[in-house]
Amino acid sequence: MCNIWANPERDEILPEEYLKLPASLKTINVTGGEPFLRKDIVEVVRSIDSIVPRSRIVFSTNGLRTDLIVPSLLKIREFHRRLGVGISIDGTKDTHDRIRGVPGIFDSAITTVKSLRENGFGDLRIGMTLTRDNISEAVKVYQLSRSLGVEFTTTVAHNSEIYFQKTDNVGLDLTGPAMSSLTEIIESLLRSGSPKDWFRGYHLNGIVDPKIRREFASRCEAGRRYFFMSPNGDVYPCMVMNMRIGNISKVDRWDDLFSGGRGSDVAEAVQTCKEDCWMVCNTRSLIISHPFKAGAWVTKNKIRAHMSPHS
Protein backbone atom coordinates (compact mmCIF):
# COMPACT_ATOMS: atom_id res chain seq x y z
CA MET A 1 0.00 0.00 0.00
CA CYS A 2 3.01 2.31 0.53
CA ASN A 3 6.53 2.47 -0.88
CA ILE A 4 8.12 5.03 1.44
CA TRP A 5 10.34 2.32 2.92
CA ALA A 6 11.88 1.59 -0.49
CA ASN A 7 13.00 5.17 -1.20
CA PRO A 8 16.60 6.19 -0.67
CA GLU A 9 17.26 8.37 2.35
CA ARG A 10 16.83 12.08 1.80
CA ASP A 11 17.70 15.16 3.75
CA GLU A 12 15.53 15.90 6.77
CA ILE A 13 15.14 19.42 8.07
CA LEU A 14 16.59 20.19 11.48
CA PRO A 15 14.37 20.56 14.56
CA GLU A 16 14.77 24.35 14.57
CA GLU A 17 13.08 24.62 11.15
CA TYR A 18 9.84 23.46 12.79
CA LEU A 19 9.83 26.76 14.68
CA LYS A 20 8.46 28.32 11.48
CA LEU A 21 5.22 26.36 11.61
CA PRO A 22 2.05 28.48 11.90
CA ALA A 23 0.88 29.19 15.44
CA SER A 24 -2.72 28.45 14.39
CA LEU A 25 -2.19 24.68 14.26
CA LYS A 26 -4.52 22.71 16.51
CA THR A 27 -3.80 19.12 15.48
CA ILE A 28 -0.51 17.79 14.15
CA ASN A 29 0.12 14.28 12.85
CA VAL A 30 3.76 13.24 13.09
CA THR A 31 4.11 10.35 10.68
CA GLY A 32 6.65 8.63 8.47
CA GLY A 33 7.93 6.16 7.39
CA GLU A 34 8.46 5.48 11.04
CA PRO A 35 8.84 8.73 13.02
CA PHE A 36 10.51 7.11 16.02
CA LEU A 37 13.52 6.15 13.91
CA ARG A 38 14.51 9.82 13.99
CA LYS A 39 17.09 10.07 16.75
CA ASP A 40 16.08 13.69 17.34
CA ILE A 41 12.31 13.09 17.40
CA VAL A 42 12.06 14.50 20.93
CA GLU A 43 13.74 17.74 19.85
CA VAL A 44 11.52 17.97 16.77
CA VAL A 45 8.44 17.83 18.99
CA ARG A 46 10.01 20.25 21.45
CA SER A 47 10.22 22.80 18.63
CA ILE A 48 6.60 22.15 17.66
CA ASP A 49 5.56 22.52 21.30
CA SER A 50 7.25 25.89 21.59
CA ILE A 51 5.08 27.20 18.73
CA VAL A 52 1.78 25.47 19.57
CA PRO A 53 1.94 24.30 23.21
CA ARG A 54 -1.81 23.61 23.36
CA SER A 55 -2.03 21.59 20.17
CA ARG A 56 -2.87 17.91 19.99
CA ILE A 57 0.10 16.01 18.58
CA VAL A 58 -0.67 12.56 17.18
CA PHE A 59 2.02 10.05 16.23
CA SER A 60 1.43 7.40 13.58
CA THR A 61 3.67 4.39 14.13
CA ASN A 62 3.99 0.78 13.01
CA GLY A 63 4.56 -0.18 16.64
CA LEU A 64 7.54 -2.43 15.87
CA ARG A 65 10.15 -0.83 18.14
CA THR A 66 8.49 -0.63 21.54
CA ASP A 67 11.95 0.06 22.99
CA LEU A 68 12.18 3.30 20.97
CA ILE A 69 8.54 4.37 20.95
CA VAL A 70 7.63 4.26 24.63
CA PRO A 71 10.76 5.97 26.04
CA SER A 72 10.51 8.73 23.41
CA LEU A 73 6.87 9.39 24.23
CA LEU A 74 7.58 9.43 27.96
CA LYS A 75 10.21 12.13 27.39
CA ILE A 76 7.85 14.12 25.16
CA ARG A 77 5.06 13.86 27.71
CA GLU A 78 7.24 15.68 30.22
CA PHE A 79 6.73 18.92 28.25
CA HIS A 80 3.66 18.26 26.07
CA ARG A 81 0.59 16.57 27.53
CA ARG A 82 -1.88 16.42 24.63
CA LEU A 83 -0.49 13.37 22.89
CA GLY A 84 -2.20 10.76 20.76
CA VAL A 85 -0.76 7.60 19.22
CA GLY A 86 -2.05 5.57 16.30
CA ILE A 87 -0.61 2.07 15.86
CA SER A 88 -1.07 0.46 12.46
CA ILE A 89 -2.87 -2.88 12.45
CA ASP A 90 -3.98 -4.03 9.01
CA GLY A 91 -5.54 -7.39 9.77
CA THR A 92 -5.22 -10.43 11.95
CA LYS A 93 -1.74 -11.65 12.83
CA ASP A 94 -0.89 -13.52 9.63
CA THR A 95 -2.47 -10.92 7.35
CA HIS A 96 -0.78 -7.99 9.10
CA ASP A 97 2.66 -9.64 9.08
CA ARG A 98 2.27 -10.46 5.37
CA ILE A 99 1.17 -6.93 4.43
CA ARG A 100 3.94 -5.34 6.48
CA GLY A 101 6.55 -7.82 5.28
CA VAL A 102 7.98 -8.30 8.78
CA PRO A 103 7.35 -11.56 10.64
CA GLY A 104 6.23 -10.87 14.21
CA ILE A 105 5.35 -7.20 13.67
CA PHE A 106 1.73 -7.84 14.73
CA ASP A 107 2.84 -9.09 18.14
CA SER A 108 5.25 -6.16 18.51
CA ALA A 109 2.51 -3.67 17.68
CA ILE A 110 0.18 -5.20 20.27
CA THR A 111 3.00 -5.07 22.83
CA THR A 112 3.43 -1.37 22.08
CA VAL A 113 -0.29 -0.70 22.54
CA LYS A 114 -0.32 -2.48 25.89
CA SER A 115 2.88 -0.79 27.07
CA LEU A 116 1.53 2.66 26.25
CA ARG A 117 -1.66 1.90 28.15
CA GLU A 118 0.35 0.68 31.15
CA ASN A 119 2.28 3.95 31.08
CA GLY A 120 -0.89 6.02 31.27
CA PHE A 121 -1.34 7.07 27.64
CA GLY A 122 -5.08 7.33 27.07
CA ASP A 123 -5.42 8.80 23.56
CA LEU A 124 -4.60 5.58 21.71
CA ARG A 125 -6.02 4.12 18.54
CA ILE A 126 -5.53 1.25 16.16
CA GLY A 127 -5.37 2.55 12.60
CA MET A 128 -6.34 0.20 9.78
CA THR A 129 -5.56 0.97 6.15
CA LEU A 130 -8.18 -0.77 4.04
CA THR A 131 -7.24 -2.59 0.83
CA ARG A 132 -8.82 -5.36 -1.20
CA ASP A 133 -6.48 -7.76 0.59
CA ASN A 134 -7.67 -7.04 4.12
CA ILE A 135 -11.12 -5.46 4.05
CA SER A 136 -12.70 -8.81 4.96
CA GLU A 137 -10.92 -8.57 8.34
CA ALA A 138 -12.08 -5.04 9.21
CA VAL A 139 -14.60 -6.25 11.79
CA LYS A 140 -11.96 -8.43 13.48
CA VAL A 141 -9.56 -5.48 13.77
CA TYR A 142 -12.37 -3.30 15.09
CA GLN A 143 -13.18 -5.96 17.71
CA LEU A 144 -9.48 -6.16 18.59
CA SER A 145 -9.41 -2.43 19.27
CA ARG A 146 -12.37 -2.78 21.60
CA SER A 147 -10.77 -5.70 23.45
CA LEU A 148 -7.62 -3.63 23.96
CA GLY A 149 -9.61 -0.62 25.17
CA VAL A 150 -8.38 1.71 22.41
CA GLU A 151 -10.07 3.61 19.60
CA PHE A 152 -10.44 2.44 16.00
CA THR A 153 -9.77 4.47 12.87
CA THR A 154 -9.72 3.61 9.20
CA THR A 155 -8.46 5.00 5.94
CA VAL A 156 -8.16 3.65 2.43
CA ALA A 157 -4.88 2.99 0.62
CA HIS A 158 -4.47 6.14 -1.49
CA ASN A 159 -2.15 6.89 -4.36
CA SER A 160 0.37 9.68 -3.88
CA GLU A 161 3.63 10.52 -5.63
CA ILE A 162 4.65 12.93 -2.86
CA TYR A 163 3.82 10.90 0.24
CA PHE A 164 3.05 7.21 -0.22
CA GLN A 165 5.34 7.05 -3.28
CA LYS A 166 2.85 4.71 -4.93
CA THR A 167 0.45 5.15 -7.84
CA ASP A 168 -0.98 1.67 -8.47
CA ASN A 169 -3.25 1.15 -5.46
CA VAL A 170 -6.71 0.11 -6.62
CA GLY A 171 -10.07 0.96 -5.09
CA LEU A 172 -11.95 -1.24 -2.67
CA ASP A 173 -14.41 -3.89 -3.81
CA LEU A 174 -17.41 -2.83 -1.74
CA THR A 175 -19.79 -5.57 -2.73
CA GLY A 176 -21.29 -8.32 -0.62
CA PRO A 177 -19.51 -9.18 2.66
CA ALA A 178 -17.12 -6.21 2.46
CA MET A 179 -19.96 -3.69 2.51
CA SER A 180 -21.76 -5.62 5.24
CA SER A 181 -18.70 -5.64 7.48
CA LEU A 182 -18.12 -1.90 7.14
CA THR A 183 -21.80 -1.21 7.74
CA GLU A 184 -21.60 -3.29 10.90
CA ILE A 185 -18.69 -1.19 12.16
CA ILE A 186 -20.47 2.08 11.28
CA GLU A 187 -23.56 1.04 13.22
CA SER A 188 -21.48 -0.02 16.22
CA LEU A 189 -19.65 3.34 16.23
CA LEU A 190 -22.97 5.18 16.07
CA ARG A 191 -24.32 3.19 19.01
CA SER A 192 -21.30 4.23 21.08
CA GLY A 193 -21.62 6.87 23.79
CA SER A 194 -18.64 8.78 22.37
CA PRO A 195 -19.23 11.69 19.94
CA LYS A 196 -15.77 10.99 18.54
CA ASP A 197 -16.97 7.52 17.53
CA TRP A 198 -20.09 8.98 15.90
CA PHE A 199 -18.02 11.14 13.59
CA ARG A 200 -15.65 8.28 12.92
CA GLY A 201 -18.74 6.49 11.70
CA TYR A 202 -19.34 9.46 9.41
CA HIS A 203 -15.77 9.18 8.15
CA LEU A 204 -16.12 5.45 7.52
CA ASN A 205 -19.40 6.05 5.70
CA GLY A 206 -17.55 8.42 3.37
CA ILE A 207 -15.34 5.49 2.40
CA VAL A 208 -18.33 3.47 1.25
CA ASP A 209 -20.50 6.32 -0.09
CA PRO A 210 -19.04 8.16 -3.11
CA LYS A 211 -21.81 10.78 -2.85
CA ILE A 212 -20.30 12.11 0.40
CA ARG A 213 -16.87 12.26 -1.20
CA ARG A 214 -18.21 14.15 -4.23
CA GLU A 215 -19.88 16.67 -1.93
CA PHE A 216 -16.60 17.12 -0.10
CA ALA A 217 -14.65 17.76 -3.29
CA SER A 218 -16.40 21.08 -3.85
CA ARG A 219 -15.69 22.10 -0.25
CA CYS A 220 -12.09 20.93 0.02
CA GLU A 221 -9.91 23.34 2.00
CA ALA A 222 -6.52 21.73 1.54
CA GLY A 223 -3.75 24.28 1.88
CA ARG A 224 -5.94 26.44 4.11
CA ARG A 225 -7.25 24.30 6.97
CA TYR A 226 -4.58 21.62 6.63
CA PHE A 227 -1.40 20.83 4.71
CA PHE A 228 1.30 18.21 4.30
CA MET A 229 4.99 18.82 4.94
CA SER A 230 7.55 16.27 3.81
CA PRO A 231 10.67 15.38 5.86
CA ASN A 232 12.81 17.73 3.79
CA GLY A 233 10.51 20.69 4.46
CA ASP A 234 8.57 20.78 1.19
CA VAL A 235 5.00 21.99 1.80
CA TYR A 236 1.99 20.76 -0.19
CA PRO A 237 -1.76 21.44 0.12
CA CYS A 238 -2.30 17.83 1.21
CA MET A 239 -0.74 14.37 1.05
CA VAL A 240 -1.96 13.48 -2.45
CA MET A 241 -1.90 16.75 -4.40
CA ASN A 242 1.44 17.11 -6.15
CA MET A 243 1.69 20.91 -6.03
CA ARG A 244 4.74 22.08 -4.14
CA ILE A 245 4.00 25.39 -2.41
CA GLY A 246 7.55 25.92 -1.22
CA ASN A 247 10.09 24.76 1.35
CA ILE A 248 9.96 25.87 4.96
CA SER A 249 13.75 25.95 5.24
CA LYS A 250 13.95 28.47 2.38
CA VAL A 251 11.78 31.14 3.99
CA ASP A 252 11.99 33.24 7.15
CA ARG A 253 8.30 33.00 8.06
CA TRP A 254 5.45 30.63 7.25
CA ASP A 255 3.45 33.36 5.49
CA ASP A 256 6.33 33.86 3.05
CA LEU A 257 5.40 30.53 1.44
CA PHE A 258 2.17 32.10 0.18
CA SER A 259 3.52 35.47 -0.96
CA GLY A 260 3.40 36.80 -4.51
CA GLY A 261 -0.04 35.40 -5.26
CA ARG A 262 0.97 31.85 -4.39
CA GLY A 263 -1.98 31.55 -2.00
CA SER A 264 -4.43 32.27 -4.82
CA ASP A 265 -2.71 29.73 -7.06
CA VAL A 266 -3.07 27.07 -4.38
CA ALA A 267 -6.75 27.86 -3.78
CA GLU A 268 -7.49 27.65 -7.50
CA ALA A 269 -5.64 24.35 -7.89
CA VAL A 270 -7.49 22.84 -4.93
CA GLN A 271 -10.86 23.83 -6.36
CA THR A 272 -10.08 22.12 -9.67
CA CYS A 273 -8.50 19.01 -8.12
CA LYS A 274 -10.03 15.72 -9.32
CA GLU A 275 -8.53 13.37 -6.72
CA ASP A 276 -11.00 11.02 -5.03
CA CYS A 277 -9.45 11.26 -1.57
CA TRP A 278 -11.00 10.70 1.83
CA MET A 279 -8.69 10.80 4.83
CA VAL A 280 -9.05 11.94 8.42
CA CYS A 281 -7.59 15.39 7.69
CA ASN A 282 -10.19 16.27 5.08
CA THR A 283 -13.03 14.63 7.03
CA ARG A 284 -12.16 16.72 10.08
CA SER A 285 -12.06 19.84 7.93
CA LEU A 286 -15.47 19.07 6.48
CA ILE A 287 -16.98 18.49 9.94
CA ILE A 288 -15.51 21.71 11.34
CA SER A 289 -16.53 23.87 8.38
CA HIS A 290 -19.98 22.26 7.95
CA PRO A 291 -20.94 21.00 11.43
CA PHE A 292 -24.70 21.04 10.84
CA LYS A 293 -24.45 18.87 7.74
CA ALA A 294 -22.25 16.29 9.47
CA GLY A 295 -24.37 16.53 12.63
CA ALA A 296 -27.56 15.89 10.68
CA TRP A 297 -26.04 12.74 9.18
CA VAL A 298 -24.98 11.53 12.64
CA THR A 299 -28.41 12.21 14.17
CA LYS A 300 -30.30 10.47 11.37
CA ASN A 301 -28.07 7.44 11.30
CA LYS A 302 -27.74 7.07 15.07
CA ILE A 303 -31.50 6.57 15.21
CA ARG A 304 -31.29 4.04 12.40
CA ALA A 305 -28.38 2.21 14.07
CA HIS A 306 -30.26 1.84 17.35
CA MET A 307 -33.20 0.37 15.45
CA SER A 308 -31.07 -2.15 13.53
CA PRO A 309 -31.08 -5.89 14.38
CA HIS A 310 -27.50 -5.57 15.72
CA SER A 311 -28.88 -3.60 18.66
Coordinates of C-alpha atoms in Angstrom, one line a residue:
M1 CA 0.0 0.0 0.0
C2 CA 3.0 2.3 0.5
N3 CA 6.5 2.5 -0.9
I4 CA 8.1 5.0 1.4
W5 CA 10.3 2.3 2.9
A6 CA 11.9 1.6 -0.5
N7 CA 13.0 5.2 -1.2
P8 CA 16.6 6.2 -0.7
E9 CA 17.3 8.4 2.3
R10 CA 16.8 12.1 1.8
D11 CA 17.7 15.2 3.8
E12 CA 15.5 15.9 6.8
I13 CA 15.1 19.4 8.1
L14 CA 16.6 20.2 11.5
P15 CA 14.4 20.6 14.6
E16 CA 14.8 24.4 14.6
E17 CA 13.1 24.6 11.2
Y18 CA 9.8 23.5 12.8
L19 CA 9.8 26.8 14.7
K20 CA 8.5 28.3 11.5
L21 CA 5.2 26.4 11.6
P22 CA 2.1 28.5 11.9
A23 CA 0.9 29.2 15.4
S24 CA -2.7 28.5 14.4
L25 CA -2.2 24.7 14.3
K26 CA -4.5 22.7 16.5
T27 CA -3.8 19.1 15.5
I28 CA -0.5 17.8 14.2
N29 CA 0.1 14.3 12.8
V30 CA 3.8 13.2 13.1
T31 CA 4.1 10.3 10.7
G32 CA 6.7 8.6 8.5
G33 CA 7.9 6.2 7.4
E34 CA 8.5 5.5 11.0
P35 CA 8.8 8.7 13.0
F36 CA 10.5 7.1 16.0
L37 CA 13.5 6.1 13.9
R38 CA 14.5 9.8 14.0
K39 CA 17.1 10.1 16.7
D40 CA 16.1 13.7 17.3
I41 CA 12.3 13.1 17.4
V42 CA 12.1 14.5 20.9
E43 CA 13.7 17.7 19.8
V44 CA 11.5 18.0 16.8
V45 CA 8.4 17.8 19.0
R46 CA 10.0 20.3 21.5
S47 CA 10.2 22.8 18.6
I48 CA 6.6 22.1 17.7
D49 CA 5.6 22.5 21.3
S50 CA 7.2 25.9 21.6
I51 CA 5.1 27.2 18.7
V52 CA 1.8 25.5 19.6
P53 CA 1.9 24.3 23.2
R54 CA -1.8 23.6 23.4
S55 CA -2.0 21.6 20.2
R56 CA -2.9 17.9 20.0
I57 CA 0.1 16.0 18.6
V58 CA -0.7 12.6 17.2
F59 CA 2.0 10.0 16.2
S60 CA 1.4 7.4 13.6
T61 CA 3.7 4.4 14.1
N62 CA 4.0 0.8 13.0
G63 CA 4.6 -0.2 16.6
L64 CA 7.5 -2.4 15.9
R65 CA 10.2 -0.8 18.1
T66 CA 8.5 -0.6 21.5
D67 CA 12.0 0.1 23.0
L68 CA 12.2 3.3 21.0
I69 CA 8.5 4.4 20.9
V70 CA 7.6 4.3 24.6
P71 CA 10.8 6.0 26.0
S72 CA 10.5 8.7 23.4
L73 CA 6.9 9.4 24.2
L74 CA 7.6 9.4 28.0
K75 CA 10.2 12.1 27.4
I76 CA 7.9 14.1 25.2
R77 CA 5.1 13.9 27.7
E78 CA 7.2 15.7 30.2
F79 CA 6.7 18.9 28.3
H80 CA 3.7 18.3 26.1
R81 CA 0.6 16.6 27.5
R82 CA -1.9 16.4 24.6
L83 CA -0.5 13.4 22.9
G84 CA -2.2 10.8 20.8
V85 CA -0.8 7.6 19.2
G86 CA -2.1 5.6 16.3
I87 CA -0.6 2.1 15.9
S88 CA -1.1 0.5 12.5
I89 CA -2.9 -2.9 12.4
D90 CA -4.0 -4.0 9.0
G91 CA -5.5 -7.4 9.8
T92 CA -5.2 -10.4 11.9
K93 CA -1.7 -11.7 12.8
D94 CA -0.9 -13.5 9.6
T95 CA -2.5 -10.9 7.4
H96 CA -0.8 -8.0 9.1
D97 CA 2.7 -9.6 9.1
R98 CA 2.3 -10.5 5.4
I99 CA 1.2 -6.9 4.4
R100 CA 3.9 -5.3 6.5
G101 CA 6.6 -7.8 5.3
V102 CA 8.0 -8.3 8.8
P103 CA 7.3 -11.6 10.6
G104 CA 6.2 -10.9 14.2
I105 CA 5.3 -7.2 13.7
F106 CA 1.7 -7.8 14.7
D107 CA 2.8 -9.1 18.1
S108 CA 5.3 -6.2 18.5
A109 CA 2.5 -3.7 17.7
I110 CA 0.2 -5.2 20.3
T111 CA 3.0 -5.1 22.8
T112 CA 3.4 -1.4 22.1
V113 CA -0.3 -0.7 22.5
K114 CA -0.3 -2.5 25.9
S115 CA 2.9 -0.8 27.1
L116 CA 1.5 2.7 26.3
R117 CA -1.7 1.9 28.2
E118 CA 0.3 0.7 31.1
N119 CA 2.3 4.0 31.1
G120 CA -0.9 6.0 31.3
F121 CA -1.3 7.1 27.6
G122 CA -5.1 7.3 27.1
D123 CA -5.4 8.8 23.6
L124 CA -4.6 5.6 21.7
R125 CA -6.0 4.1 18.5
I126 CA -5.5 1.2 16.2
G127 CA -5.4 2.6 12.6
M128 CA -6.3 0.2 9.8
T129 CA -5.6 1.0 6.2
L130 CA -8.2 -0.8 4.0
T131 CA -7.2 -2.6 0.8
R132 CA -8.8 -5.4 -1.2
D133 CA -6.5 -7.8 0.6
N134 CA -7.7 -7.0 4.1
I135 CA -11.1 -5.5 4.0
S136 CA -12.7 -8.8 5.0
E137 CA -10.9 -8.6 8.3
A138 CA -12.1 -5.0 9.2
V139 CA -14.6 -6.2 11.8
K140 CA -12.0 -8.4 13.5
V141 CA -9.6 -5.5 13.8
Y142 CA -12.4 -3.3 15.1
Q143 CA -13.2 -6.0 17.7
L144 CA -9.5 -6.2 18.6
S145 CA -9.4 -2.4 19.3
R146 CA -12.4 -2.8 21.6
S147 CA -10.8 -5.7 23.5
L148 CA -7.6 -3.6 24.0
G149 CA -9.6 -0.6 25.2
V150 CA -8.4 1.7 22.4
E151 CA -10.1 3.6 19.6
F152 CA -10.4 2.4 16.0
T153 CA -9.8 4.5 12.9
T154 CA -9.7 3.6 9.2
T155 CA -8.5 5.0 5.9
V156 CA -8.2 3.6 2.4
A157 CA -4.9 3.0 0.6
H158 CA -4.5 6.1 -1.5
N159 CA -2.1 6.9 -4.4
S160 CA 0.4 9.7 -3.9
E161 CA 3.6 10.5 -5.6
I162 CA 4.7 12.9 -2.9
Y163 CA 3.8 10.9 0.2
F164 CA 3.1 7.2 -0.2
Q165 CA 5.3 7.0 -3.3
K166 CA 2.8 4.7 -4.9
T167 CA 0.5 5.1 -7.8
D168 CA -1.0 1.7 -8.5
N169 CA -3.3 1.2 -5.5
V170 CA -6.7 0.1 -6.6
G171 CA -10.1 1.0 -5.1
L172 CA -12.0 -1.2 -2.7
D173 CA -14.4 -3.9 -3.8
L174 CA -17.4 -2.8 -1.7
T175 CA -19.8 -5.6 -2.7
G176 CA -21.3 -8.3 -0.6
P177 CA -19.5 -9.2 2.7
A178 CA -17.1 -6.2 2.5
M179 CA -20.0 -3.7 2.5
S180 CA -21.8 -5.6 5.2
S181 CA -18.7 -5.6 7.5
L182 CA -18.1 -1.9 7.1
T183 CA -21.8 -1.2 7.7
E184 CA -21.6 -3.3 10.9
I185 CA -18.7 -1.2 12.2
I186 CA -20.5 2.1 11.3
E187 CA -23.6 1.0 13.2
S188 CA -21.5 0.0 16.2
L189 CA -19.7 3.3 16.2
L190 CA -23.0 5.2 16.1
R191 CA -24.3 3.2 19.0
S192 CA -21.3 4.2 21.1
G193 CA -21.6 6.9 23.8
S194 CA -18.6 8.8 22.4
P195 CA -19.2 11.7 19.9
K196 CA -15.8 11.0 18.5
D197 CA -17.0 7.5 17.5
W198 CA -20.1 9.0 15.9
F199 CA -18.0 11.1 13.6
R200 CA -15.7 8.3 12.9
G201 CA -18.7 6.5 11.7
Y202 CA -19.3 9.5 9.4
H203 CA -15.8 9.2 8.2
L204 CA -16.1 5.4 7.5
N205 CA -19.4 6.0 5.7
G206 CA -17.5 8.4 3.4
I207 CA -15.3 5.5 2.4
V208 CA -18.3 3.5 1.2
D209 CA -20.5 6.3 -0.1
P210 CA -19.0 8.2 -3.1
K211 CA -21.8 10.8 -2.9
I212 CA -20.3 12.1 0.4
R213 CA -16.9 12.3 -1.2
R214 CA -18.2 14.1 -4.2
E215 CA -19.9 16.7 -1.9
F216 CA -16.6 17.1 -0.1
A217 CA -14.7 17.8 -3.3
S218 CA -16.4 21.1 -3.8
R219 CA -15.7 22.1 -0.2
C220 CA -12.1 20.9 0.0
E221 CA -9.9 23.3 2.0
A222 CA -6.5 21.7 1.5
G223 CA -3.8 24.3 1.9
R224 CA -5.9 26.4 4.1
R225 CA -7.2 24.3 7.0
Y226 CA -4.6 21.6 6.6
F227 CA -1.4 20.8 4.7
F228 CA 1.3 18.2 4.3
M229 CA 5.0 18.8 4.9
S230 CA 7.6 16.3 3.8
P231 CA 10.7 15.4 5.9
N232 CA 12.8 17.7 3.8
G233 CA 10.5 20.7 4.5
D234 CA 8.6 20.8 1.2
V235 CA 5.0 22.0 1.8
Y236 CA 2.0 20.8 -0.2
P237 CA -1.8 21.4 0.1
C238 CA -2.3 17.8 1.2
M239 CA -0.7 14.4 1.0
V240 CA -2.0 13.5 -2.5
M241 CA -1.9 16.8 -4.4
N242 CA 1.4 17.1 -6.1
M243 CA 1.7 20.9 -6.0
R244 CA 4.7 22.1 -4.1
I245 CA 4.0 25.4 -2.4
G246 CA 7.6 25.9 -1.2
N247 CA 10.1 24.8 1.3
I248 CA 10.0 25.9 5.0
S249 CA 13.8 25.9 5.2
K250 CA 14.0 28.5 2.4
V251 CA 11.8 31.1 4.0
D252 CA 12.0 33.2 7.1
R253 CA 8.3 33.0 8.1
W254 CA 5.4 30.6 7.2
D255 CA 3.4 33.4 5.5
D256 CA 6.3 33.9 3.1
L257 CA 5.4 30.5 1.4
F258 CA 2.2 32.1 0.2
S259 CA 3.5 35.5 -1.0
G260 CA 3.4 36.8 -4.5
G261 CA 0.0 35.4 -5.3
R262 CA 1.0 31.9 -4.4
G263 CA -2.0 31.5 -2.0
S264 CA -4.4 32.3 -4.8
D265 CA -2.7 29.7 -7.1
V266 CA -3.1 27.1 -4.4
A267 CA -6.7 27.9 -3.8
E268 CA -7.5 27.7 -7.5
A269 CA -5.6 24.3 -7.9
V270 CA -7.5 22.8 -4.9
Q271 CA -10.9 23.8 -6.4
T272 CA -10.1 22.1 -9.7
C273 CA -8.5 19.0 -8.1
K274 CA -10.0 15.7 -9.3
E275 CA -8.5 13.4 -6.7
D276 CA -11.0 11.0 -5.0
C277 CA -9.4 11.3 -1.6
W278 CA -11.0 10.7 1.8
M279 CA -8.7 10.8 4.8
V280 CA -9.0 11.9 8.4
C281 CA -7.6 15.4 7.7
N282 CA -10.2 16.3 5.1
T283 CA -13.0 14.6 7.0
R284 CA -12.2 16.7 10.1
S285 CA -12.1 19.8 7.9
L286 CA -15.5 19.1 6.5
I287 CA -17.0 18.5 9.9
I288 CA -15.5 21.7 11.3
S289 CA -16.5 23.9 8.4
H290 CA -20.0 22.3 7.9
P291 CA -20.9 21.0 11.4
F292 CA -24.7 21.0 10.8
K293 CA -24.5 18.9 7.7
A294 CA -22.2 16.3 9.5
G295 CA -24.4 16.5 12.6
A296 CA -27.6 15.9 10.7
W297 CA -26.0 12.7 9.2
V298 CA -25.0 11.5 12.6
T299 CA -28.4 12.2 14.2
K300 CA -30.3 10.5 11.4
N301 CA -28.1 7.4 11.3
K302 CA -27.7 7.1 15.1
I303 CA -31.5 6.6 15.2
R304 CA -31.3 4.0 12.4
A305 CA -28.4 2.2 14.1
H306 CA -30.3 1.8 17.3
M307 CA -33.2 0.4 15.5
S308 CA -31.1 -2.1 13.5
P309 CA -31.1 -5.9 14.4
H310 CA -27.5 -5.6 15.7
S311 CA -28.9 -3.6 18.7

